[in-house]
PDB file of C-alpha atoms and ligand atoms in Angstrom:
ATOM      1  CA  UNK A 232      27.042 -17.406 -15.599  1.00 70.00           C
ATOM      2  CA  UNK A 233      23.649 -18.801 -17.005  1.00 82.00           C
ATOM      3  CA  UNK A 234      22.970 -17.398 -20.275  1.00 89.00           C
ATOM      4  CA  UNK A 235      26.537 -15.586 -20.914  1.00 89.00           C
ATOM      5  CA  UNK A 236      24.886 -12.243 -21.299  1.00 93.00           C
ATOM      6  CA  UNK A 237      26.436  -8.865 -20.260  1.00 91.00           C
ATOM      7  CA  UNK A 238      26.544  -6.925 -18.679  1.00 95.00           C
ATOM      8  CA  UNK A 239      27.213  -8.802 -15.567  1.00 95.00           C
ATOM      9  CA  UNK A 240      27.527  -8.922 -12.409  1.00 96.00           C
ATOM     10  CA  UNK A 241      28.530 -11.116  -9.169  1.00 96.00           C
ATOM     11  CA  UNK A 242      26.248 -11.246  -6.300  1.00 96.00           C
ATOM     12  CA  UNK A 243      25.553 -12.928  -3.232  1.00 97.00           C
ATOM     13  CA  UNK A 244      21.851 -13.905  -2.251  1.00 97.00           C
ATOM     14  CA  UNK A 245      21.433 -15.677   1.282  1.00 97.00           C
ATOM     15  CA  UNK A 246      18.337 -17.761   2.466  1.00 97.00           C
ATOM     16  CA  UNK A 247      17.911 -18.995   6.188  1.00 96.00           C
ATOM     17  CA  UNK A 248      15.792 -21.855   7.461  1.00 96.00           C
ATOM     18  CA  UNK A 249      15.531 -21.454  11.324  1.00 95.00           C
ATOM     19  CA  UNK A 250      13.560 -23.953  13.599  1.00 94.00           C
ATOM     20  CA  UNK A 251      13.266 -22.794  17.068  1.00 91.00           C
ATOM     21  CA  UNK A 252      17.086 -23.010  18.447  1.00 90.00           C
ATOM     22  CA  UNK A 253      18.571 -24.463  15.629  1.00 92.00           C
ATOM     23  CA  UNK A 254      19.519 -22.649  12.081  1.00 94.00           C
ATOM     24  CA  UNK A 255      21.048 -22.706   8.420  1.00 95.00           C
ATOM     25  CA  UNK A 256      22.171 -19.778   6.461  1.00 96.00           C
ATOM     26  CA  UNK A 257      22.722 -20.985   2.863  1.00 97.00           C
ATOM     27  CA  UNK A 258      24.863 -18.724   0.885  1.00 97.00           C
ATOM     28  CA  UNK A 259      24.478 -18.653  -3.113  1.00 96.00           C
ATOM     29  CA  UNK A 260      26.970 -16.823  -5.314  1.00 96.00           C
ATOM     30  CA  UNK A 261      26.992 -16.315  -8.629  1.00 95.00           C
ATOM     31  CA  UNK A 262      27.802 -14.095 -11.523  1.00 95.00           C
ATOM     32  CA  UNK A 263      24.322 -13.192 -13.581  1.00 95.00           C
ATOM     33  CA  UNK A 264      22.597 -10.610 -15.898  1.00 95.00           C
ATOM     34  CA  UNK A 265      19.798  -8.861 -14.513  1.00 95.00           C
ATOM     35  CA  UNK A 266      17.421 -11.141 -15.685  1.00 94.00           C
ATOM     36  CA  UNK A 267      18.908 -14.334 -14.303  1.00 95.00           C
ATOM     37  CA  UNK A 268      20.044 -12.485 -11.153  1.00 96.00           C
ATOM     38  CA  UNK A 269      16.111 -11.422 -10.425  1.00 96.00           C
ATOM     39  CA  UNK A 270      15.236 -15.347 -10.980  1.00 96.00           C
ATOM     40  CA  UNK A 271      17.807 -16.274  -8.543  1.00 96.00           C
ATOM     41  CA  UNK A 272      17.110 -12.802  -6.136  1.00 97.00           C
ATOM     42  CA  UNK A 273      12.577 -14.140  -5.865  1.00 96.00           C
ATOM     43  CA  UNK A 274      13.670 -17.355  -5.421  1.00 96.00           C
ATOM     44  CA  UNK A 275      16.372 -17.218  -2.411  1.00 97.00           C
ATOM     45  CA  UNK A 276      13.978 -14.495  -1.212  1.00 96.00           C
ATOM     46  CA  UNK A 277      10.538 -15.837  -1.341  1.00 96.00           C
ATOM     47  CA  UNK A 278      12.344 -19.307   0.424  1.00 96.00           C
ATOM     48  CA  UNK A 279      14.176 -16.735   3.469  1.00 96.00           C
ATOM     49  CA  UNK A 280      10.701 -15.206   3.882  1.00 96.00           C
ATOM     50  CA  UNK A 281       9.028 -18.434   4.360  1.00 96.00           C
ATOM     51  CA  UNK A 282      11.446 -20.150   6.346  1.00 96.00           C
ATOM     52  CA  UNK A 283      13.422 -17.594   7.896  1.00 96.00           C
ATOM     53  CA  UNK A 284      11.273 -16.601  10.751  1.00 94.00           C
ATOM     54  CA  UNK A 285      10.904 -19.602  12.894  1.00 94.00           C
ATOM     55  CA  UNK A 286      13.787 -19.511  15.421  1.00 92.00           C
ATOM     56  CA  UNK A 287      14.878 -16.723  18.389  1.00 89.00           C
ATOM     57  CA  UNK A 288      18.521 -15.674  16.892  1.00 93.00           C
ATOM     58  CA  UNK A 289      17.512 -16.716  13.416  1.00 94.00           C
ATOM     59  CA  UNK A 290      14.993 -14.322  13.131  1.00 93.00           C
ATOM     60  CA  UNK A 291      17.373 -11.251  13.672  1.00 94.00           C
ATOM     61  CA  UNK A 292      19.788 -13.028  11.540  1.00 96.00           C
ATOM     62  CA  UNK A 293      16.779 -13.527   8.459  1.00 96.00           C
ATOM     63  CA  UNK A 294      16.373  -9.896   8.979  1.00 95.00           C
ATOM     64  CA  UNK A 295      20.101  -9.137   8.001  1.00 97.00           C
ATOM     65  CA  UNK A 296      20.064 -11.701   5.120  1.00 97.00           C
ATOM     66  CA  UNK A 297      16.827  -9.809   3.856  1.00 97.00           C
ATOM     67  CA  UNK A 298      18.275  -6.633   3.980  1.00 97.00           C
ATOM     68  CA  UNK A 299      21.608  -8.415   2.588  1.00 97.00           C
ATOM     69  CA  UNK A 300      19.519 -10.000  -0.495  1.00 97.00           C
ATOM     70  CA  UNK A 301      17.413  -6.235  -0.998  1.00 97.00           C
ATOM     71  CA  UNK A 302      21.165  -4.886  -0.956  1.00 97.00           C
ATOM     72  CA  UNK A 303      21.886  -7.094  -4.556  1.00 97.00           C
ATOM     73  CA  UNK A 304      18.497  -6.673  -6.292  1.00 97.00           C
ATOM     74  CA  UNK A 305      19.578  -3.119  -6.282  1.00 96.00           C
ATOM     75  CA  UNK A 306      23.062  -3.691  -7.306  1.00 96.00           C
ATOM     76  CA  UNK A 307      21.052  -5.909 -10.420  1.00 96.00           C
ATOM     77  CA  UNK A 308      18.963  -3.443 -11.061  1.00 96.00           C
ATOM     78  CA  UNK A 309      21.516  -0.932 -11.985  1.00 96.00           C
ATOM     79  CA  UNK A 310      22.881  -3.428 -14.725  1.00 95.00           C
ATOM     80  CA  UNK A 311      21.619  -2.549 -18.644  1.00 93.00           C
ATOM     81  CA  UNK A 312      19.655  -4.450 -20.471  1.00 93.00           C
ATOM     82  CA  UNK A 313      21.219  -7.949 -21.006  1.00 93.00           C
ATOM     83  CA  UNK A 314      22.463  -8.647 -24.767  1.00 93.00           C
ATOM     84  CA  UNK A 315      22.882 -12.185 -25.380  1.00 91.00           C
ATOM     85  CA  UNK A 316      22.949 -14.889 -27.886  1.00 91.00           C
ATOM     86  CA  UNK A 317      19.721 -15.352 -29.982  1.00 88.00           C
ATOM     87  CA  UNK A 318      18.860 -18.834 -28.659  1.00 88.00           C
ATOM     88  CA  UNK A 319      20.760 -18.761 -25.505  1.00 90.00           C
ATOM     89  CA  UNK A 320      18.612 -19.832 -22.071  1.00 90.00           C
ATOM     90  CA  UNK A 321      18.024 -18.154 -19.525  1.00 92.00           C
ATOM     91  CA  UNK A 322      16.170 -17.641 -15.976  1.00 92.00           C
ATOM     92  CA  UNK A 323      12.533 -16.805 -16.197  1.00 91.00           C
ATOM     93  CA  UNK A 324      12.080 -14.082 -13.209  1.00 91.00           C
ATOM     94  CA  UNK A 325       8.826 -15.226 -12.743  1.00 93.00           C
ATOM     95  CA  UNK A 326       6.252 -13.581 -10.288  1.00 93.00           C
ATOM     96  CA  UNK A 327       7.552 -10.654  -7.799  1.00 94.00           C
ATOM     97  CA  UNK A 328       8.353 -11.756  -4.654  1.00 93.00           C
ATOM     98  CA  UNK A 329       5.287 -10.292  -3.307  1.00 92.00           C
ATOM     99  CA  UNK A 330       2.976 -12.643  -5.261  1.00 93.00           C
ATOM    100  CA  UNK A 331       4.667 -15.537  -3.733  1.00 93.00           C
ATOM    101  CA  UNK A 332       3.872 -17.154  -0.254  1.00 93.00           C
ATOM    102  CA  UNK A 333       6.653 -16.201   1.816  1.00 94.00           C
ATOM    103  CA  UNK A 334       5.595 -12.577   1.507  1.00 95.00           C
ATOM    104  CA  UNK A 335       2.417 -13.346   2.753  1.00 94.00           C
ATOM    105  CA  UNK A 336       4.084 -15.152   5.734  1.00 93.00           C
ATOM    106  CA  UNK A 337       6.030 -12.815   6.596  1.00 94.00           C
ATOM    107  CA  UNK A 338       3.603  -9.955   6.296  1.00 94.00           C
ATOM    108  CA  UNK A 339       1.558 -11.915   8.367  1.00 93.00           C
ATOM    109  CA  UNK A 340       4.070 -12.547  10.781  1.00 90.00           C
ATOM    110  CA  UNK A 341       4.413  -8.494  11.126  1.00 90.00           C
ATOM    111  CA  UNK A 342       0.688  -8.281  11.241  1.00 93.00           C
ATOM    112  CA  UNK A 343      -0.073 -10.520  13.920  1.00 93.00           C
ATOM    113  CA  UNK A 344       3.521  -9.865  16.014  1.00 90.00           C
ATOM    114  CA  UNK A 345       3.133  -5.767  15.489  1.00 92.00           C
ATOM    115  CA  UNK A 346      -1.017  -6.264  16.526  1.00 93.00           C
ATOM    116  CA  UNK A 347       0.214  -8.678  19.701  1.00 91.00           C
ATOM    117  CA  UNK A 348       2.555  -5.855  20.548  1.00 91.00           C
ATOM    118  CA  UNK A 349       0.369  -3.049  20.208  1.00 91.00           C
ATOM    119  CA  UNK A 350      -2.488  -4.514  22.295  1.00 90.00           C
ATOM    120  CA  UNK A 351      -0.419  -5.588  25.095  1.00 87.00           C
ATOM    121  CA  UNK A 352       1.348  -2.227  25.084  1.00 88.00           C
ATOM    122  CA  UNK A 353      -2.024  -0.712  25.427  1.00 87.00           C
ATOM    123  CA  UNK A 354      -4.239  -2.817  27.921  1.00 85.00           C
ATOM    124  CA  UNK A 355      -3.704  -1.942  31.332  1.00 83.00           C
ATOM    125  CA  UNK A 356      -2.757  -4.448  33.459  1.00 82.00           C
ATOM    126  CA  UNK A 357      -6.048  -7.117  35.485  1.00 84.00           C
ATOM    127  CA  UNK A 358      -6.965  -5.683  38.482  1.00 87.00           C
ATOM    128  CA  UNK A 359      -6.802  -7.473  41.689  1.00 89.00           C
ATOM    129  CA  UNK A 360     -10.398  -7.740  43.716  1.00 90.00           C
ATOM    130  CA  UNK A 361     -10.756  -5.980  46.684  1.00 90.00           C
ATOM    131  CA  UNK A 362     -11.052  -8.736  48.688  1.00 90.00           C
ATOM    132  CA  UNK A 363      -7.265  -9.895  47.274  1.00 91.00           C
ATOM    133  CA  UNK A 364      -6.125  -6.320  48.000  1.00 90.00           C
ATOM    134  CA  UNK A 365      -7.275  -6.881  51.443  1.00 91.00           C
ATOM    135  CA  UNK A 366      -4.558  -9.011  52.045  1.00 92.00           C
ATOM    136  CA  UNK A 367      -1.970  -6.589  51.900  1.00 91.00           C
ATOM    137  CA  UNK A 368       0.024  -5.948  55.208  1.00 92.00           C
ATOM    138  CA  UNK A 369      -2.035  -8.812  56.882  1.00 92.00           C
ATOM    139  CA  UNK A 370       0.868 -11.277  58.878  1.00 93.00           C
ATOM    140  CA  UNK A 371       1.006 -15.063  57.377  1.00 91.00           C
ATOM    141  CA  UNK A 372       2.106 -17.774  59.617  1.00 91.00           C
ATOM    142  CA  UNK A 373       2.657 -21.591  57.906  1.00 86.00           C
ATOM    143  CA  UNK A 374       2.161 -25.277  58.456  1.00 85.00           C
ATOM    144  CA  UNK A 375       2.702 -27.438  55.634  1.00 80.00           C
ATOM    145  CA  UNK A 376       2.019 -25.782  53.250  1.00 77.00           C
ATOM    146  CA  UNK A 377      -1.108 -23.914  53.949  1.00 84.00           C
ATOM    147  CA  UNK A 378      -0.854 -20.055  54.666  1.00 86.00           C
ATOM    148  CA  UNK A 379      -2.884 -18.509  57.816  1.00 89.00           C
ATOM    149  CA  UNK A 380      -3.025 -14.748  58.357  1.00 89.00           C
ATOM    150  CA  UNK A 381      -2.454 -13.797  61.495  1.00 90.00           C
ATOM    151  CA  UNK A 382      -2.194 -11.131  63.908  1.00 90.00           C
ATOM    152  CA  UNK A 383       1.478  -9.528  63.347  1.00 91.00           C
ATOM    153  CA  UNK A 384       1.540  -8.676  66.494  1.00 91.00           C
ATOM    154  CA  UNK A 385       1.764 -12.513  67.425  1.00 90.00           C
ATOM    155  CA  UNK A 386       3.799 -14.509  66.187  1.00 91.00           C
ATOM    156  CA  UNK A 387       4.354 -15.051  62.221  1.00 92.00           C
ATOM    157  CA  UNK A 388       6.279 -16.495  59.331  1.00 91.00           C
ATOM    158  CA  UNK A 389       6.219 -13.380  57.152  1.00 93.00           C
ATOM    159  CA  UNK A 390       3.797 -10.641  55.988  1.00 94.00           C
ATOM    160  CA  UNK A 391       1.992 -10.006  52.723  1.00 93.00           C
ATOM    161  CA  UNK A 392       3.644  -7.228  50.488  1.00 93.00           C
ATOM    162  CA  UNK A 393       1.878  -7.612  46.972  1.00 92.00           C
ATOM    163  CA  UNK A 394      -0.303  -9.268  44.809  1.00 92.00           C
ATOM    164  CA  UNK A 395       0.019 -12.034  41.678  1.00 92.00           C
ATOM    165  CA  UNK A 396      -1.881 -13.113  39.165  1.00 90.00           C
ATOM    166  CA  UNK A 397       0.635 -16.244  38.673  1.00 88.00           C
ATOM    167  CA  UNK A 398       2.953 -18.442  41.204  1.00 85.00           C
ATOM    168  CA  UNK A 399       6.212 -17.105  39.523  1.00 87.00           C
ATOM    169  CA  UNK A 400       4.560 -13.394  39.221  1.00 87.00           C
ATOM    170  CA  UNK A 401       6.040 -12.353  42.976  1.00 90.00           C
ATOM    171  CA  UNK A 402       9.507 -11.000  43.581  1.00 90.00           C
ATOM    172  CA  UNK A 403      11.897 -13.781  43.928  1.00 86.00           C
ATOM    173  CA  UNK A 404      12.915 -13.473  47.437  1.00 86.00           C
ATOM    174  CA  UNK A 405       9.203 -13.961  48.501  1.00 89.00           C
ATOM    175  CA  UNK A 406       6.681 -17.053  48.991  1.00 90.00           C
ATOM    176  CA  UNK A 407       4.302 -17.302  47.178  1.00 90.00           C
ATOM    177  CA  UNK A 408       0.597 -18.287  48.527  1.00 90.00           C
ATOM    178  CA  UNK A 409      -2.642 -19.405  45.896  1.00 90.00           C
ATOM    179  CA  UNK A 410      -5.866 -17.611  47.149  1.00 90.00           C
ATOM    180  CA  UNK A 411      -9.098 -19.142  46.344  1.00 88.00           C
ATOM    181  CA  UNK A 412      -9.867 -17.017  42.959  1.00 89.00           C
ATOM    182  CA  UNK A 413      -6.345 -18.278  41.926  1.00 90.00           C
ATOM    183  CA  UNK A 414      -4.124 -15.088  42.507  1.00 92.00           C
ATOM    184  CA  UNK A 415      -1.622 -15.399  44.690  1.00 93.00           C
ATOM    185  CA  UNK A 416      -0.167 -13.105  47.873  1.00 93.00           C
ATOM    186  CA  UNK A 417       3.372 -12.649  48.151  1.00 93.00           C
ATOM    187  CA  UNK A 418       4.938 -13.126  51.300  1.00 93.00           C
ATOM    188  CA  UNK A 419       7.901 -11.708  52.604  1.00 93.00           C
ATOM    189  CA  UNK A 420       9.190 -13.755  55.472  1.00 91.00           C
ATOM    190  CA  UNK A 421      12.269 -11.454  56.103  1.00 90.00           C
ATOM    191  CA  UNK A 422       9.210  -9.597  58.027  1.00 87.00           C
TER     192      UNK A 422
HETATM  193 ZN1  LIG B 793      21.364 -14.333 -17.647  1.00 89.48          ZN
END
């Protein structure tokens, strides 16, 4: 109760602060009139959008409290009008929640997460030279830790079944050997 006005209502407004791993979820309850609740609803808001976003589970839990704290503002906005005491303070709204900065942070978190998505959804993957794809099916043999090709029908340590662009990019049961442009064969020694 700020300014004792009525109607009123109880409601429950979270805000998170996430950092990487770790998390807070800060719960705020009170009972307001729609005026006072809007203050408190853009300002636990506008702090969850801003700070919300920055952790791996605390990012799916922002986007509960969001929904959570969307959830009151309606249950505010059904009050009436608040009648109160001539005289009698109470919480300035202030600007919408989508003049304030965490808006913009987390629209631009949308933008630039929903654009990353999109374009690597939609380029196809770098193609390997044809020299790399040469490679393929060619018998390896080993010392140290240099990689030979060699005639499979001699002897050999394993036999090239696919291409990387990265060390850790081959199945995990094969070796993996750097090429001179930096791509790697896999090598399955099983053959
Ligand atoms: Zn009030």
């Amino acid at each position: 109760m700020v300014c004792g006005a009525t109607p009123a209502t109880q409601v429950t407004l979270r805000s998170v602060v996430a950092m990487a791993v770790f998390g807070v979820t800060s719960t705020f309850r009170g009972v307001y009139c729609r005026d006072c609740g809007l203050a408190m609803f853009r300002k636990r808001m506008s702090a969850t959008l801003l700070t919300g976003w920055w952790g791996i589970l605390h990012f799916f839990i922002n986007l509960g409290v969001v929904f959570g704290n969307l959830g009151e503002r309606a249950r505010l906005m059904r009050l009436g009008p608040p009648v109160r005491n001539p005289g009698a303070g109470f919480l300035n709204p202030g600007r919408p929640v989508f003049l304030r900065a965490g808006f913009i942070v987390s629209a631009a978190v949308l933008l630039i997460g929903g654009s990353f998505l999109l374009i690597s959804a939609t380029t196809p993957p770098v193609p390997f030279p044809a020299e790399d794809q040469t490679y393929i099916g060619e018998c390896a043999q080993h010392s140290g830790t240099e990689w030979t090709t060699v005639d499979c029908l001699g002897p050999h340590d394993g036999k090239v079944v696919s291409l990387s662009h990265d060390r850790g990019g081959c199945p995990s049961q094969d070796r993996a050997a750097k090429l001179p442009d930096g791509n790697y064969t896999c090598i399955d020694t099983s053959q």
